[in-house]
PDB file of C-alpha atoms in Angstrom:
ATOM      1  CA  MET A  27      31.787  -2.335  -8.425  1.00 48.00           C
ATOM      2  CA  ALA A  28      29.476   0.459  -7.357  1.00 48.00           C
ATOM      3  CA  LYS A  29      30.683   4.034  -7.402  1.00 48.00           C
ATOM      4  CA  SER A  30      30.437   6.418  -4.495  1.00 45.00           C
ATOM      5  CA  LYS A  31      27.437   8.471  -3.435  1.00 47.00           C
ATOM      6  CA  ASN A  32      25.827  10.936  -5.863  1.00 49.00           C
ATOM      7  CA  LYS A  33      27.786   9.772  -8.925  1.00 69.00           C
ATOM      8  CA  ALA A  34      26.428   8.201 -12.091  1.00 84.00           C
ATOM      9  CA  PHE A  35      25.772   4.477 -11.934  1.00 88.00           C
ATOM     10  CA  ASN A  36      28.335   2.908 -14.292  1.00 88.00           C
ATOM     11  CA  TYR A  37      28.139  -0.590 -15.729  1.00 90.00           C
ATOM     12  CA  TRP A  38      29.393  -2.647 -18.652  1.00 91.00           C
ATOM     13  CA  ALA A  39      26.996  -4.294 -21.114  1.00 93.00           C
ATOM     14  CA  ASN A  40      27.102  -6.048 -24.443  1.00 94.00           C
ATOM     15  CA  PRO A  41      24.842  -4.723 -27.250  1.00 95.00           C
ATOM     16  CA  HIS A  42      22.230  -7.441 -26.645  1.00 96.00           C
ATOM     17  CA  GLU A  43      21.936  -6.645 -22.934  1.00 96.00           C
ATOM     18  CA  GLU A  44      21.666  -2.921 -23.587  1.00 95.00           C
ATOM     19  CA  ALA A  45      19.013  -3.504 -26.273  1.00 96.00           C
ATOM     20  CA  LEU A  46      17.018  -5.618 -23.814  1.00 96.00           C
ATOM     21  CA  TYR A  47      17.187  -2.913 -21.139  1.00 96.00           C
ATOM     22  CA  ASN A  48      15.868  -0.350 -23.630  1.00 96.00           C
ATOM     23  CA  ASP A  49      13.066  -2.714 -24.680  1.00 96.00           C
ATOM     24  CA  LEU A  50      12.038  -3.231 -21.047  1.00 96.00           C
ATOM     25  CA  VAL A  51      11.839   0.529 -20.542  1.00 95.00           C
ATOM     26  CA  LYS A  52       9.073   0.680 -23.165  1.00 94.00           C
ATOM     27  CA  GLU A  53       7.389  -2.629 -22.323  1.00 94.00           C
ATOM     28  CA  LEU A  54       7.020  -1.740 -18.654  1.00 94.00           C
ATOM     29  CA  GLY A  55       5.452   1.631 -19.398  1.00 90.00           C
ATOM     30  CA  TYR A  56       8.358   4.012 -18.769  1.00 93.00           C
ATOM     31  CA  LYS A  57       9.061   7.124 -20.793  1.00 92.00           C
ATOM     32  CA  LYS A  58      12.546   7.717 -19.397  1.00 93.00           C
ATOM     33  CA  ARG A  59      15.375   5.224 -19.083  1.00 92.00           C
ATOM     34  CA  THR A  60      16.697   6.959 -15.967  1.00 92.00           C
ATOM     35  CA  THR A  61      13.372   6.549 -14.146  1.00 92.00           C
ATOM     36  CA  PHE A  62      13.247   2.844 -15.021  1.00 94.00           C
ATOM     37  CA  PHE A  63      16.774   2.218 -13.738  1.00 94.00           C
ATOM     38  CA  LYS A  64      16.157   4.288 -10.627  1.00 92.00           C
ATOM     39  CA  ASP A  65      13.040   2.273  -9.776  1.00 92.00           C
ATOM     40  CA  PHE A  66      14.237  -1.275 -10.339  1.00 92.00           C
ATOM     41  CA  LEU A  67      17.730  -0.736  -8.898  1.00 92.00           C
ATOM     42  CA  HIS A  68      16.178   0.588  -5.696  1.00 89.00           C
ATOM     43  CA  GLY A  69      13.639  -2.251  -5.629  1.00 88.00           C
ATOM     44  CA  LYS A  70      10.606  -0.022  -6.107  1.00 90.00           C
ATOM     45  CA  PRO A  71       7.395  -1.679  -7.342  1.00 90.00           C
ATOM     46  CA  ILE A  72       6.711  -1.334 -11.059  1.00 92.00           C
ATOM     47  CA  ILE A  73       2.950  -1.078 -11.519  1.00 88.00           C
ATOM     48  CA  LEU A  74       1.346  -2.133 -14.787  1.00 86.00           C
ATOM     49  CA  THR A  75      -2.216  -1.219 -15.722  1.00 72.00           C
ATOM     50  CA  SER A  76      -4.315  -4.048 -17.071  1.00 63.00           C
ATOM     51  CA  THR A  77      -6.259  -3.366 -20.286  1.00 50.00           C
ATOM     52  CA  GLU A  78      -9.420  -4.287 -18.363  1.00 55.00           C
ATOM     53  CA  ALA A  79      -8.830  -1.637 -15.703  1.00 54.00           C
ATOM     54  CA  GLY A  80     -10.480   1.229 -17.564  1.00 62.00           C
ATOM     55  CA  ASP A  81     -11.294   4.616 -16.111  1.00 70.00           C
ATOM     56  CA  TYR A  82     -14.100   3.604 -13.776  1.00 82.00           C
ATOM     57  CA  THR A  83     -13.197   5.406 -10.571  1.00 81.00           C
ATOM     58  CA  ASN A  84     -14.192   8.876  -9.349  1.00 89.00           C
ATOM     59  CA  GLN A  85     -17.816   8.462 -10.393  1.00 94.00           C
ATOM     60  CA  GLU A  86     -18.945  10.653  -7.487  1.00 95.00           C
ATOM     61  CA  PRO A  87     -16.915  13.791  -8.408  1.00 94.00           C
ATOM     62  CA  LYS A  88     -17.614  13.223 -12.117  1.00 94.00           C
ATOM     63  CA  PHE A  89     -21.355  13.375 -11.498  1.00 96.00           C
ATOM     64  CA  LYS A  90     -21.315  16.597  -9.443  1.00 95.00           C
ATOM     65  CA  PRO A  91     -21.775  18.998 -12.421  1.00 95.00           C
ATOM     66  CA  ASN A  92     -24.776  16.969 -13.597  1.00 96.00           C
ATOM     67  CA  SER A  93     -26.155  16.938 -10.066  1.00 96.00           C
ATOM     68  CA  VAL A  94     -26.164  20.740 -10.060  1.00 96.00           C
ATOM     69  CA  GLN A  95     -27.859  20.784 -13.454  1.00 96.00           C
ATOM     70  CA  ILE A  96     -30.572  18.398 -12.231  1.00 97.00           C
ATOM     71  CA  GLN A  97     -31.333  20.661  -9.278  1.00 97.00           C
ATOM     72  CA  GLN A  98     -31.616  23.682 -11.554  1.00 96.00           C
ATOM     73  CA  LEU A  99     -34.040  21.886 -13.869  1.00 96.00           C
ATOM     74  CA  ASP A 100     -36.004  20.494 -10.960  1.00 96.00           C
ATOM     75  CA  SER A 101     -36.496  23.903  -9.382  1.00 95.00           C
ATOM     76  CA  TYR A 102     -38.488  24.855 -12.496  1.00 96.00           C
ATOM     77  CA  PHE A 103     -40.642  21.751 -12.148  1.00 95.00           C
ATOM     78  CA  ILE A 104     -41.418  22.447  -8.481  1.00 93.00           C
ATOM     79  CA  SER A 105     -42.329  26.059  -9.251  1.00 93.00           C
ATOM     80  CA  ASN A 106     -44.607  25.229 -12.157  1.00 93.00           C
ATOM     81  CA  TYR A 107     -46.233  21.909 -11.327  1.00 89.00           C
ATOM     82  CA  THR A 108     -49.172  21.865  -8.941  1.00 80.00           C
ATOM     83  CA  VAL A 109     -49.185  18.793  -6.715  1.00 70.00           C
ATOM     84  CA  SER A 110     -51.419  17.637  -3.914  1.00 58.00           C
ATOM     85  CA  ASP A 111     -50.181  18.415  -0.436  1.00 60.00           C
ATOM     86  CA  ALA A 112     -47.216  16.261   0.498  1.00 72.00           C
ATOM     87  CA  GLU A 113     -45.521  16.301   3.839  1.00 81.00           C
ATOM     88  CA  ASN A 114     -41.988  17.639   4.085  1.00 89.00           C
ATOM     89  CA  ILE A 115     -39.369  15.006   4.716  1.00 91.00           C
ATOM     90  CA  ASP A 116     -36.549  15.573   7.168  1.00 93.00           C
ATOM     91  CA  LEU A 117     -33.729  14.174   5.027  1.00 92.00           C
ATOM     92  CA  ASP A 118     -31.181  14.576   7.825  1.00 92.00           C
ATOM     93  CA  SER A 119     -32.920  11.755   9.666  1.00 94.00           C
ATOM     94  CA  TYR A 120     -32.262   9.379   6.747  1.00 95.00           C
ATOM     95  CA  ARG A 121     -28.614   8.403   6.869  1.00 92.00           C
ATOM     96  CA  LYS A 122     -28.560   4.721   5.975  1.00 95.00           C
ATOM     97  CA  ILE A 123     -28.769   3.560   2.383  1.00 96.00           C
ATOM     98  CA  GLU A 124     -31.457   1.009   3.252  1.00 96.00           C
ATOM     99  CA  ASP A 125     -33.689   3.688   4.811  1.00 96.00           C
ATOM    100  CA  LEU A 126     -33.291   5.997   1.823  1.00 97.00           C
ATOM    101  CA  VAL A 127     -34.140   3.155  -0.559  1.00 97.00           C
ATOM    102  CA  LYS A 128     -37.329   2.394   1.347  1.00 97.00           C
ATOM    103  CA  LEU A 129     -38.248   6.089   1.328  1.00 96.00           C
ATOM    104  CA  LEU A 130     -37.557   6.529  -2.394  1.00 97.00           C
ATOM    105  CA  LYS A 131     -39.634   3.501  -3.354  1.00 96.00           C
ATOM    106  CA  SER A 132     -42.600   5.004  -1.502  1.00 94.00           C
ATOM    107  CA  MET A 133     -42.389   8.377  -3.267  1.00 94.00           C
ATOM    108  CA  LYS A 134     -44.290   9.438  -6.371  1.00 91.00           C
ATOM    109  CA  ALA A 135     -42.414  10.977  -9.284  1.00 92.00           C
ATOM    110  CA  THR A 136     -44.196  14.274  -8.583  1.00 92.00           C
ATOM    111  CA  HIS A 137     -43.091  14.610  -4.944  1.00 93.00           C
ATOM    112  CA  HIS A 138     -41.336  17.941  -4.478  1.00 92.00           C
ATOM    113  CA  GLN A 139     -38.424  16.299  -2.606  1.00 95.00           C
ATOM    114  CA  LEU A 140     -37.966  13.349  -4.944  1.00 96.00           C
ATOM    115  CA  VAL A 141     -34.812  14.714  -6.558  1.00 97.00           C
ATOM    116  CA  ASP A 142     -33.290  15.587  -3.177  1.00 96.00           C
ATOM    117  CA  VAL A 143     -33.795  12.006  -2.002  1.00 97.00           C
ATOM    118  CA  CYS A 144     -32.474  10.595  -5.287  1.00 98.00           C
ATOM    119  CA  LEU A 145     -29.326  12.716  -5.213  1.00 98.00           C
ATOM    120  CA  LYS A 146     -28.595  11.960  -1.565  1.00 98.00           C
ATOM    121  CA  LEU A 147     -28.955   8.235  -2.150  1.00 98.00           C
ATOM    122  CA  LEU A 148     -27.061   8.326  -5.437  1.00 98.00           C
ATOM    123  CA  ASN A 149     -24.187  10.211  -3.830  1.00 97.00           C
ATOM    124  CA  LYS A 150     -23.855   7.513  -1.164  1.00 97.00           C
ATOM    125  CA  ILE A 151     -23.926   4.776  -3.794  1.00 98.00           C
ATOM    126  CA  LEU A 152     -21.349   6.547  -5.981  1.00 97.00           C
ATOM    127  CA  VAL A 153     -18.965   6.907  -3.032  1.00 96.00           C
ATOM    128  CA  LYS A 154     -19.482   3.243  -2.144  1.00 95.00           C
ATOM    129  CA  PHE A 155     -18.817   2.274  -5.750  1.00 95.00           C
ATOM    130  CA  ASP A 156     -15.638   4.370  -5.980  1.00 92.00           C
ATOM    131  CA  PHE A 157     -14.093   2.944  -2.819  1.00 91.00           C
ATOM    132  CA  GLU A 158     -15.380  -0.617  -2.702  1.00 89.00           C
ATOM    133  CA  VAL A 159     -16.150  -1.739  -6.251  1.00 90.00           C
ATOM    134  CA  GLY A 160     -14.692   0.510  -8.937  1.00 88.00           C
ATOM    135  CA  ALA A 161     -11.227   0.952  -7.454  1.00 84.00           C
ATOM    136  CA  PRO A 162      -8.646  -1.367  -9.083  1.00 83.00           C
ATOM    137  CA  GLN A 163      -6.574  -3.721  -6.951  1.00 82.00           C
ATOM    138  CA  ILE A 164      -2.786  -3.737  -6.922  1.00 84.00           C
ATOM    139  CA  THR A 165      -1.376  -7.262  -6.715  1.00 85.00           C
ATOM    140  CA  PRO A 166       2.186  -8.581  -7.197  1.00 89.00           C
ATOM    141  CA  LEU A 167       2.962 -10.817 -10.145  1.00 88.00           C
ATOM    142  CA  PRO A 168       4.192 -14.258  -9.006  1.00 86.00           C
ATOM    143  CA  GLN A 169       7.617 -15.493 -10.113  1.00 85.00           C
ATOM    144  CA  ASP A 170       6.010 -18.052 -12.448  1.00 88.00           C
ATOM    145  CA  ASN A 171       4.054 -15.344 -14.275  1.00 89.00           C
ATOM    146  CA  GLU A 172       4.612 -15.460 -18.049  1.00 93.00           C
ATOM    147  CA  LEU A 173       5.906 -11.875 -18.187  1.00 93.00           C
ATOM    148  CA  LYS A 174       8.456 -12.445 -15.436  1.00 93.00           C
ATOM    149  CA  LYS A 175       9.551 -15.774 -16.933  1.00 94.00           C
ATOM    150  CA  SER A 176       9.952 -14.067 -20.305  1.00 95.00           C
ATOM    151  CA  ILE A 177      12.172 -11.365 -18.781  1.00 95.00           C
ATOM    152  CA  GLN A 178      14.329 -13.993 -17.058  1.00 95.00           C
ATOM    153  CA  THR A 179      14.754 -16.004 -20.270  1.00 96.00           C
ATOM    154  CA  ARG A 180      15.643 -12.913 -22.308  1.00 96.00           C
ATOM    155  CA  LEU A 181      18.178 -11.865 -19.679  1.00 96.00           C
ATOM    156  CA  GLU A 182      19.910 -15.247 -19.844  1.00 95.00           C
ATOM    157  CA  ASN A 183      19.937 -15.185 -23.648  1.00 95.00           C
ATOM    158  CA  ALA A 184      21.331 -11.637 -23.820  1.00 94.00           C
ATOM    159  CA  LYS A 185      24.061 -12.499 -21.322  1.00 91.00           C
ATOM    160  CA  ARG A 186      25.128 -15.590 -23.318  1.00 91.00           C
ATOM    161  CA  ARG A 187      25.282 -13.848 -26.686  1.00 90.00           C
ATOM    162  CA  LYS A 188      28.631 -12.543 -27.853  1.00 82.00           C
ATOM    163  CA  GLY A 189      29.389  -8.884 -28.243  1.00 86.00           C
ATOM    164  CA  LYS A 190      31.914  -6.324 -27.117  1.00 90.00           C
ATOM    165  CA  ARG A 191      31.051  -4.832 -23.759  1.00 90.00           C
ATOM    166  CA  SER A 192      31.032  -1.071 -23.493  1.00 92.00           C
ATOM    167  CA  GLN A 193      30.690   1.153 -20.477  1.00 90.00           C
ATOM    168  CA  GLN A 194      27.274   2.701 -19.901  1.00 91.00           C
ATOM    169  CA  LYS A 195      26.078   5.112 -17.266  1.00 90.00           C
ATOM    170  CA  VAL A 196      22.761   6.276 -15.904  1.00 89.00           C
ATOM    171  CA  ASN A 197      21.964   8.823 -13.220  1.00 86.00           C
ATOM    172  CA  ILE A 198      19.847   7.272 -10.482  1.00 85.00           C
ATOM    173  CA  GLY A 199      20.347   9.854  -7.720  1.00 79.00           C
ATOM    174  CA  ASP A 200      21.840   8.817  -4.408  1.00 75.00           C
ATOM    175  CA  LEU A 201      23.898   5.652  -4.896  1.00 77.00           C
ATOM    176  CA  MET A 202      24.364   4.886  -1.201  1.00 78.00           C
ATOM    177  CA  ASN A 203      21.821   2.048  -1.132  1.00 76.00           C
ATOM    178  CA  VAL A 204      23.036   0.504  -4.393  1.00 82.00           C
ATOM    179  CA  ASP A 205      26.668   0.965  -3.378  1.00 78.00           C
ATOM    180  CA  GLY A 206      26.006  -0.870  -0.131  1.00 76.00           C
ATOM    181  CA  GLN A 207      24.295  -3.816  -1.821  1.00 81.00           C
ATOM    182  CA  VAL A 208      27.022  -4.296  -4.416  1.00 81.00           C
ATOM    183  CA  ASN A 209      29.997  -3.871  -2.105  1.00 78.00           C
ATOM    184  CA  SER A 210      28.515  -6.028   0.656  1.00 75.00           C
ATOM    185  CA  HIS A 211      27.923  -8.946  -1.710  1.00 77.00           C
ATOM    186  CA  PRO A 212      29.748 -12.112  -0.516  1.00 78.00           C
ATOM    187  CA  MET A 213      31.809 -12.199  -3.722  1.00 74.00           C
ATOM    188  CA  ASN A 214      33.244  -8.773  -2.840  1.00 72.00           C
ATOM    189  CA  GLN A 215      34.328  -9.720   0.658  1.00 73.00           C
ATOM    190  CA  ASN A 216      38.128 -10.035   1.033  1.00 63.00           C
ATOM    191  CA  LYS A 217      38.080 -11.910   4.309  1.00 58.00           C
ATOM    192  CA  ILE A 218      39.572 -15.401   4.170  1.00 57.00           C
ATOM    193  CA  ASP A 219      39.110 -17.875   6.995  1.00 61.00           C
ATOM    194  CA  VAL A 220      42.701 -18.968   7.766  1.00 59.00           C
ATOM    195  CA  SER A 221      41.812 -21.271  10.663  1.00 66.00           C
ATOM    196  CA  PRO A 222      41.618 -24.415   8.440  1.00 68.00           C
ATOM    197  CA  ILE A 223      45.030 -23.552   6.970  1.00 63.00           C
ATOM    198  CA  VAL A 224      46.570 -23.057  10.411  1.00 62.00           C
ATOM    199  CA  GLN A 225      45.111 -26.361  11.586  1.00 68.00           C
ATOM    200  CA  ALA A 226      46.404 -28.156   8.481  1.00 66.00           C
ATOM    201  CA  LEU A 227      49.892 -26.718   9.111  1.00 64.00           C
ATOM    202  CA  LEU A 228      49.830 -27.877  12.728  1.00 65.00           C
ATOM    203  CA  ASP A 229      48.703 -31.341  11.641  1.00 68.00           C
ATOM    204  CA  SER A 230      51.507 -31.438   9.071  1.00 66.00           C
ATOM    205  CA  ILE A 231      54.118 -30.483  11.693  1.00 65.00           C
ATOM    206  CA  VAL A 232      52.897 -33.298  13.922  1.00 66.00           C
ATOM    207  CA  ALA A 233      52.969 -35.695  10.971  1.00 64.00           C
ATOM    208  CA  ILE A 234      56.538 -34.670  10.080  1.00 68.00           C
ATOM    209  CA  GLU A 235      57.685 -35.176  13.663  1.00 62.00           C
ATOM    210  CA  THR A 236      56.070 -38.610  13.905  1.00 66.00           C
ATOM    211  CA  VAL A 237      57.648 -39.708  10.626  1.00 59.00           C
ATOM    212  CA  GLN A 238      61.048 -38.438  11.739  1.00 57.00           C
ATOM    213  CA  ASN A 239      60.705 -40.349  15.013  1.00 56.00           C
ATOM    214  CA  ASP A 240      59.526 -43.454  13.185  1.00 59.00           C
ATOM    215  CA  ASN A 241      56.254 -43.260  15.099  1.00 53.00           C
ATOM    216  CA  GLY A 242      54.026 -42.438  12.142  1.00 52.00           C
ATOM    217  CA  ASN A 243      53.632 -43.243   8.496  1.00 60.00           C
ATOM    218  CA  SER A 244      54.364 -41.296   5.349  1.00 66.00           C
ATOM    219  CA  ASP A 245      50.810 -41.769   3.982  1.00 72.00           C
ATOM    220  CA  TYR A 246      49.414 -39.556   6.717  1.00 66.00           C
ATOM    221  CA  LEU A 247      52.052 -36.927   5.999  1.00 64.00           C
ATOM    222  CA  ASN A 248      51.313 -37.090   2.280  1.00 70.00           C
ATOM    223  CA  SER A 249      47.574 -36.589   2.904  1.00 74.00           C
ATOM    224  CA  LYS A 250      48.266 -33.469   4.975  1.00 68.00           C
ATOM    225  CA  THR A 251      50.646 -32.165   2.331  1.00 70.00           C
ATOM    226  CA  GLU A 252      47.980 -32.615  -0.348  1.00 74.00           C
ATOM    227  CA  GLN A 253      45.456 -30.857   1.863  1.00 73.00           C
ATOM    228  CA  LEU A 254      47.781 -27.872   2.231  1.00 67.00           C
ATOM    229  CA  GLU A 255      48.471 -27.752  -1.503  1.00 70.00           C
ATOM    230  CA  LYS A 256      44.741 -27.795  -2.218  1.00 73.00           C
ATOM    231  CA  MET A 257      44.163 -24.877   0.147  1.00 66.00           C
ATOM    232  CA  VAL A 258      47.016 -22.886  -1.383  1.00 64.00           C
ATOM    233  CA  ARG A 259      45.600 -23.435  -4.886  1.00 65.00           C
ATOM    234  CA  SER A 260      42.170 -22.351  -3.681  1.00 62.00           C
ATOM    235  CA  ILE A 261      43.313 -19.028  -2.228  1.00 58.00           C
ATOM    236  CA  SER A 262      45.684 -18.451  -5.170  1.00 56.00           C
ATOM    237  CA  LYS A 263      42.892 -18.533  -7.756  1.00 56.00           C
ATOM    238  CA  PRO A 264      41.971 -15.172  -9.316  1.00 58.00           C
ATOM    239  CA  LYS A 265      39.157 -13.712  -7.226  1.00 61.00           C
ATOM    240  CA  THR A 266      35.731 -13.332  -8.864  1.00 67.00           C
ATOM    241  CA  PHE A 267      34.005 -10.069  -8.030  1.00 75.00           C
ATOM    242  CA  TYR A 268      30.380  -8.952  -8.131  1.00 81.00           C
ATOM    243  CA  PHE A 269      30.021  -5.927 -10.426  1.00 85.00           C
ATOM    244  CA  ASN A 270      27.319  -3.417 -11.236  1.00 88.00           C
ATOM    245  CA  HIS A 271      26.236  -5.369 -14.325  1.00 90.00           C
ATOM    246  CA  ASP A 272      25.743  -8.427 -12.095  1.00 92.00           C
ATOM    247  CA  PHE A 273      23.588  -6.291  -9.814  1.00 90.00           C
ATOM    248  CA  ILE A 274      21.454  -5.160 -12.781  1.00 91.00           C
ATOM    249  CA  PHE A 275      21.032  -8.770 -13.904  1.00 94.00           C
ATOM    250  CA  ASP A 276      19.922  -9.959 -10.450  1.00 92.00           C
ATOM    251  CA  LYS A 277      17.559  -7.027  -9.934  1.00 92.00           C
ATOM    252  CA  LEU A 278      15.858  -7.551 -13.299  1.00 94.00           C
ATOM    253  CA  LYS A 279      15.686 -11.298 -12.745  1.00 93.00           C
ATOM    254  CA  ASN A 280      13.692 -10.636  -9.566  1.00 92.00           C
ATOM    255  CA  ILE A 281      11.986  -7.455 -10.729  1.00 92.00           C
ATOM    256  CA  ASN A 282       9.187  -6.204  -8.485  1.00 90.00           C
ATOM    257  CA  ILE A 283       6.177  -6.019 -10.850  1.00 92.00           C
ATOM    258  CA  TYR A 284       2.613  -5.353  -9.734  1.00 91.00           C
ATOM    259  CA  ILE A 285      -0.578  -5.431 -11.786  1.00 87.00           C
ATOM    260  CA  TYR A 286      -3.205  -2.706 -11.442  1.00 81.00           C
ATOM    261  CA  SER A 287      -6.510  -4.314 -12.410  1.00 79.00           C
ATOM    262  CA  HIS A 288     -10.065  -5.126 -11.419  1.00 80.00           C
ATOM    263  CA  ASP A 289     -11.336  -8.329  -9.924  1.00 77.00           C
ATOM    264  CA  LEU A 290     -12.919 -10.243 -12.803  1.00 76.00           C
ATOM    265  CA  GLU A 291     -15.972 -10.970 -10.644  1.00 78.00           C
ATOM    266  CA  ASN A 292     -16.489  -7.219 -10.159  1.00 84.00           C
ATOM    267  CA  LEU A 293     -15.926  -6.280 -13.782  1.00 86.00           C
ATOM    268  CA  SER A 294     -19.450  -7.090 -15.009  1.00 88.00           C
ATOM    269  CA  VAL A 295     -20.948  -5.035 -12.169  1.00 92.00           C
ATOM    270  CA  ILE A 296     -18.531  -2.183 -12.883  1.00 92.00           C
ATOM    271  CA  THR A 297     -19.320  -2.035 -16.588  1.00 91.00           C
ATOM    272  CA  GLN A 298     -23.084  -2.194 -15.964  1.00 94.00           C
ATOM    273  CA  PHE A 299     -22.892   0.490 -13.278  1.00 96.00           C
ATOM    274  CA  THR A 300     -20.909   2.900 -15.448  1.00 95.00           C
ATOM    275  CA  ALA A 301     -23.155   2.176 -18.442  1.00 95.00           C
ATOM    276  CA  ASN A 302     -26.162   3.147 -16.316  1.00 97.00           C
ATOM    277  CA  MET A 303     -24.436   6.387 -15.318  1.00 97.00           C
ATOM    278  CA  SER A 304     -23.635   7.172 -18.956  1.00 96.00           C
ATOM    279  CA  GLU A 305     -27.273   6.586 -19.878  1.00 97.00           C
ATOM    280  CA  LEU A 306     -28.440   8.873 -17.062  1.00 98.00           C
ATOM    281  CA  ASN A 307     -25.970  11.572 -18.098  1.00 97.00           C
ATOM    282  CA  ALA A 308     -27.278  11.346 -21.663  1.00 97.00           C
ATOM    283  CA  SER A 309     -30.847  11.771 -20.374  1.00 97.00           C
ATOM    284  CA  ILE A 310     -29.814  14.861 -18.410  1.00 97.00           C
ATOM    285  CA  LYS A 311     -28.187  16.345 -21.498  1.00 96.00           C
ATOM    286  CA  ASP A 312     -31.240  15.551 -23.622  1.00 97.00           C
ATOM    287  CA  CYS A 313     -33.545  17.131 -21.019  1.00 97.00           C
ATOM    288  CA  HIS A 314     -31.385  20.248 -20.927  1.00 95.00           C
ATOM    289  CA  LEU A 315     -31.522  20.595 -24.719  1.00 96.00           C
ATOM    290  CA  LYS A 316     -35.308  20.188 -24.845  1.00 96.00           C
ATOM    291  CA  PHE A 317     -35.767  22.551 -21.909  1.00 95.00           C
ATOM    292  CA  ASN A 318     -33.762  25.294 -23.619  1.00 94.00           C
ATOM    293  CA  ASN A 319     -35.374  24.822 -26.999  1.00 94.00           C
ATOM    294  CA  ASP A 320     -37.007  28.093 -28.067  1.00 93.00           C
ATOM    295  CA  LYS A 321     -40.080  26.190 -29.218  1.00 94.00           C
ATOM    296  CA  SER A 322     -40.631  24.486 -25.853  1.00 93.00           C
ATOM    297  CA  THR A 323     -43.711  25.655 -23.991  1.00 95.00           C
ATOM    298  CA  LYS A 324     -44.133  25.708 -20.233  1.00 95.00           C
ATOM    299  CA  ASN A 325     -45.947  22.372 -20.368  1.00 94.00           C
ATOM    300  CA  ASP A 326     -43.224  20.936 -22.599  1.00 96.00           C
ATOM    301  CA  LYS A 327     -40.590  21.920 -20.075  1.00 96.00           C
ATOM    302  CA  VAL A 328     -42.538  20.519 -17.134  1.00 95.00           C
ATOM    303  CA  LYS A 329     -43.108  17.247 -19.011  1.00 96.00           C
ATOM    304  CA  THR A 330     -39.425  17.031 -19.962  1.00 97.00           C
ATOM    305  CA  VAL A 331     -38.270  17.443 -16.366  1.00 97.00           C
ATOM    306  CA  PHE A 332     -40.962  15.041 -15.142  1.00 97.00           C
ATOM    307  CA  ASP A 333     -39.615  12.360 -17.496  1.00 97.00           C
ATOM    308  CA  LEU A 334     -36.120  13.046 -16.206  1.00 98.00           C
ATOM    309  CA  ARG A 335     -37.346  12.634 -12.611  1.00 97.00           C
ATOM    310  CA  LYS A 336     -38.696   9.173 -13.442  1.00 97.00           C
ATOM    311  CA  LYS A 337     -35.423   8.279 -15.156  1.00 98.00           C
ATOM    312  CA  ILE A 338     -33.375   9.424 -12.159  1.00 98.00           C
ATOM    313  CA  LYS A 339     -35.495   7.431  -9.712  1.00 98.00           C
ATOM    314  CA  ALA A 340     -35.277   4.249 -11.812  1.00 98.00           C
ATOM    315  CA  THR A 341     -31.527   4.629 -12.332  1.00 98.00           C
ATOM    316  CA  VAL A 342     -30.792   5.252  -8.659  1.00 98.00           C
ATOM    317  CA  LEU A 343     -32.756   2.170  -7.597  1.00 98.00           C
ATOM    318  CA  ASN A 344     -30.962   0.078 -10.244  1.00 97.00           C
ATOM    319  CA  GLN A 345     -27.570   1.316  -9.072  1.00 97.00           C
ATOM    320  CA  VAL A 346     -28.431   0.569  -5.455  1.00 97.00           C
ATOM    321  CA  GLU A 347     -29.461  -2.962  -6.358  1.00 96.00           C
ATOM    322  CA  LEU A 348     -26.226  -3.560  -8.286  1.00 95.00           C
ATOM    323  CA  ILE A 349     -23.961  -2.378  -5.471  1.00 94.00           C
ATOM    324  CA  LEU A 350     -25.858  -3.971  -2.587  1.00 91.00           C
ATOM    325  CA  GLU A 351     -26.011  -7.313  -4.408  1.00 82.00           C
ATOM    326  CA  GLU A 352     -22.276  -7.127  -5.075  1.00 69.00           C
ATOM    327  CA  GLY A 353     -21.602  -6.304  -1.433  1.00 63.00           C
ATOM    328  CA  SER A 354     -23.632  -9.284  -0.229  1.00 59.00           C
ATOM    329  CA  LYS A 355     -21.518 -11.823  -2.158  1.00 58.00           C
TER     330      LYS A 355
END
């Protein structure tokens, strides 16, 4: 039975059970046995990361350094490229993605505010991606899931196999919750309902009196006697208790496992979106290298940044289309 508060959790296990517990520690992604026991004994969710999940989130903060670099490169372009007069755009008046898209499509690659519009729109799309598309979902595994069924089968097999049980202990912090669940289990309740026994005794007394007075029959008395004997045998049987190892078994049998993964329908959009960002980042790096090349002339630098401007505009519009199409499904 469970020990008192703030003491180690003690249990008995055969070698096969203990080996299974240690295997589950690794299989379910834990580094420490104590953390695993602490989580599943207290019913905390165990979250597994799907191999498809990938590191797709936080695209917006990841792009910030490149955003700064783009602005630095673009300032050179604006200072050294002569363009026809173009009206200044009040970007604060463009707050919706749809309005920014319409504006960007109407702008030439030489417009002095092109990069500002691109970065504002891209920032909105990156935030939308991070929160609505790229973020993995956490969903519980159903009881008929293959992993959970495998754990249940292995538990049953380990319990059936022979082996000397030895005492084990693991520190799981405050035992009050575990202590309460073990000690309140119906098998650990000492209360016995004596009302049926009392009633059977009263019936037997009546039966004895009727037989003695020749008003009853011995068959009725015999049936009541047998009933009493059956009750006595029942309450005389050795009591079966619910121990800590039983608690471990039940908790693992119904372990609370969640999967951390992406919706398969979103995955193609996610991979395309991140591939586009990687391609843009590579273009920024390439532009930076060409710009800082000692052999690059002023015209070379202007041309390099101009090409980057066109790449940024095309990428932003592609990203917008991907996310807005996904959102319309």
